[in-house]
């Protein structure tokens, strides 16, 4: 059956189609087993056609961006995984408005807005990943969040229609958004403000150096593993106080530089990372009676692997 699907996608699109592609090649952790079918569309139309064909044949679809917030099971992912990192690359600026397609890398979008002295995105410099992933996650850093200056989002809904949602129709909260499960985000428009170049650069430099000083950027990670439970209690501080900095399982390690970053020292498996996640959760619960909640998204795990 999958051969039939591959043929259909190849007939209709110019997408790169890879059966049994290891997802570790497409995540910042460098971890993840094979996707039954991995597709890299090269245009918006390719993306829409791939989605429509896969839906016609009832294949489950998983959309990913740069895989910078993902822990994917060693057993991989069933169905079709579509990465939009090679398509949806348009950026347009009209006055104070910035239109960006969801495959654009966040740092590129930040730099582009800064070239036009537009303020509002500069704190996000250094957050890896695409705009699509950032909107789903409501990515944020150094006091700024991607949803702040958002006007609307264009998306493909579960009926294969392209629709536009205005910001008031979407709920954003800390590292969370309310997009319906099968939404595929295509583009967004931001309403930014012209500002003094120096002011924007000050924010930008603060965010850039803050990140460099506090995060283990030379190692493979997916950024913060857990959400901060409150403004007084950061997850990193709690894991550190539970004595877990440097704790490792296989090649997966809780970073000595930032305890909410778990790093892959080489050949870590998803099961190693999952063991660290469980260890940190139970230690923090036991010591502080605080339940940590994951920020990283888990894909492809079954209940047995999760230990439920
Ligand atoms: C070193 C490092 C530092 C980081 N620092 C920060 C930080 O400061 N702040 C922060 O918020 N995050 C941070 N992150 C996490 C990560 O970079 C962000 O969450 C980022 O926005 C994810 O984008 P992505 O394209 O990689 O998405 P992915 O990880 O590929 O996907 C994330 C989620 O979005 C969904 N998705 C992706 N694209 C689409 C789309 N077009 N349509 C529908 N669904 C989609 C996926 O299914 C998944 O659920 C960091 C990560 C690393 C590795």
PDB file of C-alpha atoms in Angstrom, residues 56-186:
ATOM      1  CA  UNK A  56      -7.397  10.376   0.480  1.00  0.00           C
ATOM      2  CA  UNK A  57      -5.706   7.081   1.368  1.00  0.00           C
ATOM      3  CA  UNK A  58      -6.263   7.554   5.122  1.00  0.00           C
ATOM      4  CA  UNK A  59      -2.596   7.740   6.066  1.00  0.00           C
ATOM      5  CA  UNK A  60      -1.946   9.575   9.327  1.00  0.00           C
ATOM      6  CA  UNK A  61       0.088  12.744   8.731  1.00  0.00           C
ATOM      7  CA  UNK A  62       2.643  14.321  11.034  1.00  0.00           C
ATOM      8  CA  UNK A  63       3.943  17.781  10.125  1.00  0.00           C
ATOM      9  CA  UNK A  64       7.349  18.827  11.370  1.00  0.00           C
ATOM     10  CA  UNK A  65       9.508  21.907  10.869  1.00  0.00           C
ATOM     11  CA  UNK A  66      13.191  21.719  11.832  1.00  0.00           C
ATOM     12  CA  UNK A  67      12.617  19.106  14.539  1.00  0.00           C
ATOM     13  CA  UNK A  68      14.124  21.371  17.211  1.00  0.00           C
ATOM     14  CA  UNK A  69      11.450  20.669  19.802  1.00  0.00           C
ATOM     15  CA  UNK A  70      10.915  16.964  19.185  1.00  0.00           C
ATOM     16  CA  UNK A  71      11.797  13.684  20.834  1.00  0.00           C
ATOM     17  CA  UNK A  72      10.909  10.937  18.346  1.00  0.00           C
ATOM     18  CA  UNK A  73      10.658   7.280  19.387  1.00  0.00           C
ATOM     19  CA  UNK A  74      13.384   4.792  18.434  1.00  0.00           C
ATOM     20  CA  UNK A  75      10.551   2.876  16.727  1.00  0.00           C
ATOM     21  CA  UNK A  76       9.884   5.825  14.454  1.00  0.00           C
ATOM     22  CA  UNK A  77       6.540   7.173  13.256  1.00  0.00           C
ATOM     23  CA  UNK A  78       3.740   5.377  11.421  1.00  0.00           C
ATOM     24  CA  UNK A  79       2.262   7.054   8.366  1.00  0.00           C
ATOM     25  CA  UNK A  80       3.512  10.089   6.476  1.00  0.00           C
ATOM     26  CA  UNK A  81       5.846  12.620   8.059  1.00  0.00           C
ATOM     27  CA  UNK A  82       6.030  15.872   6.102  1.00  0.00           C
ATOM     28  CA  UNK A  83       8.724  18.426   6.861  1.00  0.00           C
ATOM     29  CA  UNK A  84       8.082  21.930   5.597  1.00  0.00           C
ATOM     30  CA  UNK A  85      11.669  23.093   6.113  1.00  0.00           C
ATOM     31  CA  UNK A  86      12.411  23.146   2.341  1.00  0.00           C
ATOM     32  CA  UNK A  87       9.219  24.887   1.193  1.00  0.00           C
ATOM     33  CA  UNK A  88       7.152  27.926   2.238  1.00  0.00           C
ATOM     34  CA  UNK A  89      10.151  30.258   2.199  1.00  0.00           C
ATOM     35  CA  UNK A  90       8.608  33.602   1.200  1.00  0.00           C
ATOM     36  CA  UNK A  91       9.126  36.771   3.289  1.00  0.00           C
ATOM     37  CA  UNK A  92       7.516  40.097   2.328  1.00  0.00           C
ATOM     38  CA  UNK A  93       7.577  43.437   4.073  1.00  0.00           C
ATOM     39  CA  UNK A  94       5.013  46.143   3.396  1.00  0.00           C
ATOM     40  CA  UNK A  95       5.384  49.176   5.670  1.00  0.00           C
ATOM     41  CA  UNK A  96       5.037  47.883   9.230  1.00  0.00           C
ATOM     42  CA  UNK A  97       3.604  44.548   8.128  1.00  0.00           C
ATOM     43  CA  UNK A  98       5.681  41.405   7.793  1.00  0.00           C
ATOM     44  CA  UNK A  99       4.294  38.422   5.859  1.00  0.00           C
ATOM     45  CA  UNK A 100       6.256  35.211   6.400  1.00  0.00           C
ATOM     46  CA  UNK A 101       5.666  31.660   5.193  1.00  0.00           C
ATOM     47  CA  UNK A 102       5.934  28.927   7.785  1.00  0.00           C
ATOM     48  CA  UNK A 103       9.056  27.200   6.420  1.00  0.00           C
ATOM     49  CA  UNK A 104      11.167  30.312   7.066  1.00  0.00           C
ATOM     50  CA  UNK A 105      13.758  29.901   9.810  1.00  0.00           C
ATOM     51  CA  UNK A 106      12.982  32.163  12.770  1.00  0.00           C
ATOM     52  CA  UNK A 107      16.422  33.810  12.882  1.00  0.00           C
ATOM     53  CA  UNK A 108      16.105  34.807   9.212  1.00  0.00           C
ATOM     54  CA  UNK A 109      12.761  36.398   9.924  1.00  0.00           C
ATOM     55  CA  UNK A 110      14.218  38.303  12.904  1.00  0.00           C
ATOM     56  CA  UNK A 111      17.146  39.627  10.839  1.00  0.00           C
ATOM     57  CA  UNK A 112      14.867  40.590   7.945  1.00  0.00           C
ATOM     58  CA  UNK A 113      12.594  42.624  10.220  1.00  0.00           C
ATOM     59  CA  UNK A 114      15.641  44.309  11.782  1.00  0.00           C
ATOM     60  CA  UNK A 115      16.921  45.394   8.358  1.00  0.00           C
ATOM     61  CA  UNK A 116      13.750  47.485   8.101  1.00  0.00           C
ATOM     62  CA  UNK A 117      14.040  48.836  11.671  1.00  0.00           C
ATOM     63  CA  UNK A 118      10.950  46.903  12.690  1.00  0.00           C
ATOM     64  CA  UNK A 119      10.802  46.095  16.392  1.00  0.00           C
ATOM     65  CA  UNK A 120       9.069  43.191  18.114  1.00  0.00           C
ATOM     66  CA  UNK A 121      10.811  39.974  17.051  1.00  0.00           C
ATOM     67  CA  UNK A 122      14.447  40.619  18.011  1.00  0.00           C
ATOM     68  CA  UNK A 123      14.230  38.808  21.398  1.00  0.00           C
ATOM     69  CA  UNK A 124      13.629  35.570  19.487  1.00  0.00           C
ATOM     70  CA  UNK A 125      17.079  35.542  17.901  1.00  0.00           C
ATOM     71  CA  UNK A 126      18.690  32.162  18.417  1.00  0.00           C
ATOM     72  CA  UNK A 127      15.455  30.176  18.838  1.00  0.00           C
ATOM     73  CA  UNK A 128      16.067  27.452  16.250  1.00  0.00           C
ATOM     74  CA  UNK A 129      13.335  26.188  13.969  1.00  0.00           C
ATOM     75  CA  UNK A 130      10.732  27.354  11.496  1.00  0.00           C
ATOM     76  CA  UNK A 131       7.937  29.871  11.898  1.00  0.00           C
ATOM     77  CA  UNK A 132       5.384  27.003  11.775  1.00  0.00           C
ATOM     78  CA  UNK A 133       6.952  25.264  14.777  1.00  0.00           C
ATOM     79  CA  UNK A 134       7.284  28.595  16.600  1.00  0.00           C
ATOM     80  CA  UNK A 135       3.570  29.375  16.173  1.00  0.00           C
ATOM     81  CA  UNK A 136       2.473  25.928  17.343  1.00  0.00           C
ATOM     82  CA  UNK A 137       4.778  26.199  20.367  1.00  0.00           C
ATOM     83  CA  UNK A 138       4.196  29.935  20.928  1.00  0.00           C
ATOM     84  CA  UNK A 139       7.981  30.105  21.073  1.00  0.00           C
ATOM     85  CA  UNK A 140       9.377  32.762  23.355  1.00  0.00           C
ATOM     86  CA  UNK A 141      12.616  34.072  24.751  1.00  0.00           C
ATOM     87  CA  UNK A 142      13.918  36.952  26.789  1.00  0.00           C
ATOM     88  CA  UNK A 143      10.461  38.368  27.465  1.00  0.00           C
ATOM     89  CA  UNK A 144       9.122  38.130  23.897  1.00  0.00           C
ATOM     90  CA  UNK A 145       6.726  35.613  22.343  1.00  0.00           C
ATOM     91  CA  UNK A 146       6.026  34.914  18.656  1.00  0.00           C
ATOM     92  CA  UNK A 147       2.292  35.538  19.186  1.00  0.00           C
ATOM     93  CA  UNK A 148       2.807  39.074  20.510  1.00  0.00           C
ATOM     94  CA  UNK A 149       2.711  41.049  17.270  1.00  0.00           C
ATOM     95  CA  UNK A 150       0.788  38.464  15.274  1.00  0.00           C
ATOM     96  CA  UNK A 151      -2.107  39.626  13.095  1.00  0.00           C
ATOM     97  CA  UNK A 152      -3.289  36.438  11.385  1.00  0.00           C
ATOM     98  CA  UNK A 153      -2.291  32.919  10.370  1.00  0.00           C
ATOM     99  CA  UNK A 154      -3.012  31.187   7.059  1.00  0.00           C
ATOM    100  CA  UNK A 155      -3.485  27.435   7.326  1.00  0.00           C
ATOM    101  CA  UNK A 156      -4.737  24.326   5.582  1.00  0.00           C
ATOM    102  CA  UNK A 157      -7.575  22.832   7.619  1.00  0.00           C
ATOM    103  CA  UNK A 158      -8.676  19.199   7.936  1.00  0.00           C
ATOM    104  CA  UNK A 159     -11.024  19.682   4.929  1.00  0.00           C
ATOM    105  CA  UNK A 160      -8.090  20.729   2.718  1.00  0.00           C
ATOM    106  CA  UNK A 161      -9.292  24.350   2.641  1.00  0.00           C
ATOM    107  CA  UNK A 162      -6.905  27.280   3.018  1.00  0.00           C
ATOM    108  CA  UNK A 163      -8.332  29.531   5.722  1.00  0.00           C
ATOM    109  CA  UNK A 164      -7.125  32.607   7.572  1.00  0.00           C
ATOM    110  CA  UNK A 165      -7.464  32.879  11.341  1.00  0.00           C
ATOM    111  CA  UNK A 166      -7.110  36.236  13.009  1.00  0.00           C
ATOM    112  CA  UNK A 167      -5.179  36.359  16.261  1.00  0.00           C
ATOM    113  CA  UNK A 168      -8.358  36.755  18.319  1.00  0.00           C
ATOM    114  CA  UNK A 169      -9.513  33.321  17.082  1.00  0.00           C
ATOM    115  CA  UNK A 170      -6.394  31.604  18.445  1.00  0.00           C
ATOM    116  CA  UNK A 171      -5.544  31.142  22.110  1.00  0.00           C
ATOM    117  CA  UNK A 172      -1.878  31.456  22.944  1.00  0.00           C
ATOM    118  CA  UNK A 173      -0.377  30.786  26.337  1.00  0.00           C
ATOM    119  CA  UNK A 174       3.069  29.861  27.652  1.00  0.00           C
ATOM    120  CA  UNK A 175       4.556  27.469  25.014  1.00  0.00           C
ATOM    121  CA  UNK A 176       1.095  26.520  23.818  1.00  0.00           C
ATOM    122  CA  UNK A 177      -1.443  27.399  21.121  1.00  0.00           C
ATOM    123  CA  UNK A 178      -4.998  26.298  20.326  1.00  0.00           C
ATOM    124  CA  UNK A 179      -4.645  25.353  16.629  1.00  0.00           C
ATOM    125  CA  UNK A 180      -6.851  22.356  15.805  1.00  0.00           C
ATOM    126  CA  UNK A 181      -4.938  19.056  15.730  1.00  0.00           C
ATOM    127  CA  UNK A 182      -4.856  18.573  11.952  1.00  0.00           C
ATOM    128  CA  UNK A 183      -4.077  22.196  11.042  1.00  0.00           C
ATOM    129  CA  UNK A 184      -1.129  22.740   8.750  1.00  0.00           C
ATOM    130  CA  UNK A 185       0.220  26.245   9.191  1.00  0.00           C
ATOM    131  CA  UNK A 186       1.263  27.951   5.960  1.00  0.00           C
TER     132      UNK A 186
END
